[in-house]
Short mmCIF file of C-alpha atoms in Angstrom, two decimals:
data_model
loop_
_atom_site.label_atom_id
_atom_site.label_comp_id
_atom_site.label_asym_id
_atom_site.label_seq_id
_atom_site.Cartn_x
_atom_site.Cartn_y
_atom_site.Cartn_z
CA UNK A 250 6.52 2.21 19.27
CA UNK A 251 8.57 4.90 20.91
CA UNK A 252 12.26 5.04 21.62
CA UNK A 253 11.93 4.96 25.44
CA UNK A 254 9.99 1.69 25.19
CA UNK A 255 12.56 0.23 22.82
CA UNK A 256 15.34 1.15 25.27
CA UNK A 257 13.46 -0.25 28.27
CA UNK A 258 12.87 -3.49 26.34
CA UNK A 259 16.55 -3.81 25.42
CA UNK A 260 17.72 -3.05 28.97
CA UNK A 261 15.31 -5.58 30.48
CA UNK A 262 16.74 -8.17 28.11
CA UNK A 263 20.25 -7.27 29.25
CA UNK A 264 21.67 -4.34 31.31
CA UNK A 265 23.99 -2.41 29.00
CA UNK A 266 26.08 0.69 28.64
CA UNK A 267 24.97 3.35 26.18
CA UNK A 268 27.57 2.14 23.67
CA UNK A 269 26.53 -1.51 24.03
CA UNK A 270 22.89 -0.46 23.69
CA UNK A 271 23.52 1.41 20.44
CA UNK A 272 25.37 -1.63 19.07
CA UNK A 273 22.48 -3.89 20.06
CA UNK A 274 20.07 -1.52 18.35
CA UNK A 275 22.17 -1.77 15.19
CA UNK A 276 21.97 -5.59 15.32
CA UNK A 277 18.39 -6.23 16.46
CA UNK A 278 15.82 -3.62 17.46
CA UNK A 279 17.16 -1.29 14.77
CA UNK A 280 15.73 -3.60 12.11
CA UNK A 281 12.25 -2.38 12.98
CA UNK A 282 12.81 0.75 15.10
CA UNK A 283 15.81 2.80 14.02
CA UNK A 284 17.40 5.56 16.06
CA UNK A 285 20.64 7.51 16.09
CA UNK A 286 23.21 7.04 18.81
CA UNK A 287 22.62 10.62 19.97
CA UNK A 288 18.88 9.96 20.36
CA UNK A 289 19.59 6.83 22.41
CA UNK A 290 22.00 8.64 24.75
CA UNK A 291 19.57 11.56 25.14
CA UNK A 292 16.73 9.15 25.97
CA UNK A 293 18.88 7.28 28.50
CA UNK A 294 19.33 10.57 30.37
CA UNK A 295 15.57 11.23 30.35
CA UNK A 296 14.74 7.71 31.55
CA UNK A 297 17.30 8.01 34.36
CA UNK A 298 15.92 11.41 35.35
CA UNK A 299 12.38 9.95 35.38
CA UNK A 300 13.48 7.17 37.76
CA UNK A 301 12.83 4.38 35.26
CA UNK A 302 16.45 3.27 34.87
CA UNK A 303 19.63 3.69 36.88
CA UNK A 304 23.33 3.43 36.28
CA UNK A 305 24.78 0.37 37.98
CA UNK A 306 27.51 0.98 40.54
CA UNK A 307 31.02 0.48 39.21
CA UNK A 308 34.38 -0.19 40.83
CA UNK A 309 36.15 1.73 38.05
CA UNK A 310 36.95 5.43 38.41
CA UNK A 311 34.12 7.66 37.10
CA UNK A 312 36.33 9.28 34.47
CA UNK A 313 36.39 7.24 31.28
CA UNK A 314 34.15 4.42 32.49
CA UNK A 315 31.08 3.28 30.62
CA UNK A 316 27.86 3.67 32.59
CA UNK A 317 25.88 0.45 32.54
CA UNK A 318 22.13 0.85 32.99
CA UNK A 319 19.40 -1.37 34.40
CA UNK A 320 15.64 -0.94 34.50
CA UNK A 321 13.98 -0.01 37.80
CA UNK A 322 10.48 -1.18 38.84
CA UNK A 323 8.96 2.11 37.58
CA UNK A 324 10.46 1.47 34.14
CA UNK A 325 9.14 -2.09 34.05
CA UNK A 326 5.67 -0.83 35.05
CA UNK A 327 5.75 1.89 32.36
CA UNK A 328 6.74 -0.66 29.71
CA UNK A 329 4.05 -3.15 30.82
CA UNK A 330 1.42 -0.37 30.72
CA UNK A 331 2.52 0.59 27.21
CA UNK A 332 2.42 -3.04 26.00
CA UNK A 333 -1.22 -3.26 27.18
CA UNK A 334 -2.34 -0.14 25.26
CA UNK A 335 -4.28 -0.50 22.01
CA UNK A 336 -2.61 1.02 18.97
CA UNK A 337 -3.82 1.29 15.40
CA UNK A 338 -1.62 0.16 12.50
CA UNK A 339 0.55 2.89 11.02
CA UNK A 340 0.29 3.95 7.39
CA UNK A 341 3.11 2.92 5.09
CA UNK A 342 5.27 5.95 4.35
CA UNK A 343 7.77 4.72 1.79
CA UNK A 344 9.41 7.27 -0.52
CA UNK A 345 9.63 4.68 -3.32
CA UNK A 346 5.83 4.41 -3.45
CA UNK A 347 5.52 8.18 -3.63
CA UNK A 348 8.17 8.33 -6.38
CA UNK A 349 6.24 5.75 -8.39
CA UNK A 350 3.06 7.80 -7.97
CA UNK A 351 4.98 10.86 -9.20
CA UNK A 352 6.39 8.84 -12.11
CA UNK A 353 2.81 8.13 -13.19
CA UNK A 354 2.46 11.89 -13.73
CA UNK A 355 5.88 12.97 -15.02
CA UNK A 356 7.25 9.74 -16.51
CA UNK A 357 9.62 7.17 -15.12
CA UNK A 358 13.10 7.49 -16.65
CA UNK A 359 15.59 5.59 -14.51
CA UNK A 360 12.92 4.03 -12.32
CA UNK A 361 13.69 0.48 -13.48
CA UNK A 362 17.26 0.74 -12.21
CA UNK A 363 16.02 2.02 -8.85
CA UNK A 364 13.49 -0.81 -8.57
CA UNK A 365 16.25 -3.33 -9.31
CA UNK A 366 18.43 -1.72 -6.64
CA UNK A 367 15.61 -1.93 -4.09
CA UNK A 368 14.97 -5.56 -5.05
CA UNK A 369 18.63 -6.42 -4.40
CA UNK A 370 18.53 -4.61 -1.03
CA UNK A 371 15.41 -6.51 0.05
CA UNK A 372 16.90 -9.82 -1.10
CA UNK A 373 20.02 -9.06 0.96
CA UNK A 374 17.91 -8.16 4.02
CA UNK A 375 15.87 -11.34 3.66
CA UNK A 376 19.06 -13.41 3.54
CA UNK A 377 20.25 -11.67 6.72
CA UNK A 378 16.97 -12.37 8.52
CA UNK A 379 17.07 -16.03 7.47
CA UNK A 380 20.65 -16.31 8.77
CA UNK A 381 19.55 -14.78 12.10
CA UNK A 382 16.67 -17.25 12.27
CA UNK A 383 18.98 -20.21 11.67
CA UNK A 384 21.50 -18.94 14.23
CA UNK A 385 19.17 -17.73 17.00
CA UNK A 386 16.16 -20.05 16.77
CA UNK A 387 17.29 -23.66 16.52
CA UNK A 388 14.68 -26.42 17.01
CA UNK A 389 13.66 -26.76 20.64
CA UNK A 390 14.15 -23.12 21.53
CA UNK A 391 10.55 -22.39 22.39
CA UNK A 392 10.21 -20.40 25.60
CA UNK A 393 7.53 -17.69 25.59
CA UNK A 394 10.18 -14.99 25.09
CA UNK A 395 11.83 -16.92 22.26
CA UNK A 396 8.46 -17.50 20.60
CA UNK A 397 7.61 -13.78 20.65
CA UNK A 398 11.07 -12.74 19.41
CA UNK A 399 10.81 -15.33 16.64
CA UNK A 400 7.41 -13.92 15.64
CA UNK A 401 8.95 -10.44 15.36
CA UNK A 402 11.66 -11.87 13.13
CA UNK A 403 9.00 -13.64 11.03
CA UNK A 404 7.30 -10.26 10.59
CA UNK A 405 10.53 -8.97 9.06
CA UNK A 406 10.89 -12.07 6.87
CA UNK A 407 7.30 -11.76 5.66
CA UNK A 408 7.75 -8.05 4.95
CA UNK A 409 10.89 -8.68 2.90
CA UNK A 410 9.06 -11.42 0.96
CA UNK A 411 6.24 -8.96 0.29
CA UNK A 412 8.65 -6.32 -1.08
CA UNK A 413 10.54 -8.88 -3.19
CA UNK A 414 7.28 -10.12 -4.73
CA UNK A 415 5.94 -6.60 -5.28
CA UNK A 416 9.18 -5.31 -6.82
CA UNK A 417 9.41 -8.39 -9.05
CA UNK A 418 5.88 -7.67 -10.34
CA UNK A 419 6.70 -3.99 -10.83
CA UNK A 420 9.83 -4.86 -12.84
CA UNK A 421 7.88 -7.38 -14.92
CA UNK A 422 5.63 -4.50 -16.03
CA UNK A 423 8.66 -2.57 -17.37
CA UNK A 424 7.85 0.59 -15.41
CA UNK A 425 11.12 2.21 -16.39
CA UNK A 426 9.88 2.97 -19.88
CA UNK A 427 6.47 4.22 -18.74
CA UNK A 428 5.17 7.54 -19.97
CA UNK A 429 3.04 9.87 -17.88
CA UNK A 430 -0.47 8.54 -17.35
CA UNK A 431 -2.02 11.97 -17.77
CA UNK A 432 0.44 14.31 -19.52
CA UNK A 433 -2.25 16.86 -20.39
CA UNK A 434 -3.31 17.91 -16.92
CA UNK A 435 -3.95 17.10 -13.28
CA UNK A 436 -6.04 14.23 -12.03
CA UNK A 437 -8.96 15.33 -9.90
CA UNK A 438 -9.20 14.06 -6.31
CA UNK A 439 -11.69 11.26 -5.95
CA UNK A 440 -11.20 9.92 -9.47
CA UNK A 441 -10.11 6.26 -9.81
CA UNK A 442 -6.56 7.31 -10.72
CA UNK A 443 -6.01 8.81 -7.26
CA UNK A 444 -7.41 5.95 -5.22
#
């Protein structure tokens, strides 16, 4: 997913100012596609220049007013074309996994505490997702848009459950006291230890 498509999606859901959009990113889209406020404002300018969004007219004086944006037909068409494109799954790039791989070589002092910290963070995120589900998806709310948004939320719930289960297993193996798997030398590519 790219930032312009995330912005077009959010603006089609509700026309917003740049500030409102960044707040909405922090509360929803940002859970699965994060971006800084500066990146969002920069992308708004590019989308406006490309004729995909426009600033809504305002009765307030230009100085100090918040520009509110809406999506133009060209933006809707670009988003629909992107939705229809095939895209392969992305590889997981999580620093914790790389650190654990490194710990297998150099030892793992302090890793148990870090795994516990990550477990607590994932438990907190899961609780937040479940609260969102309870608040935003009561029984009977089943339009096509609601169903798709609920599926996205379920993806987050399932991912948090995966991490909680995986971290629980890792902690049960007492990785924090592990010694290097191969202290005498490097592991050769292609050997079972690297796969």
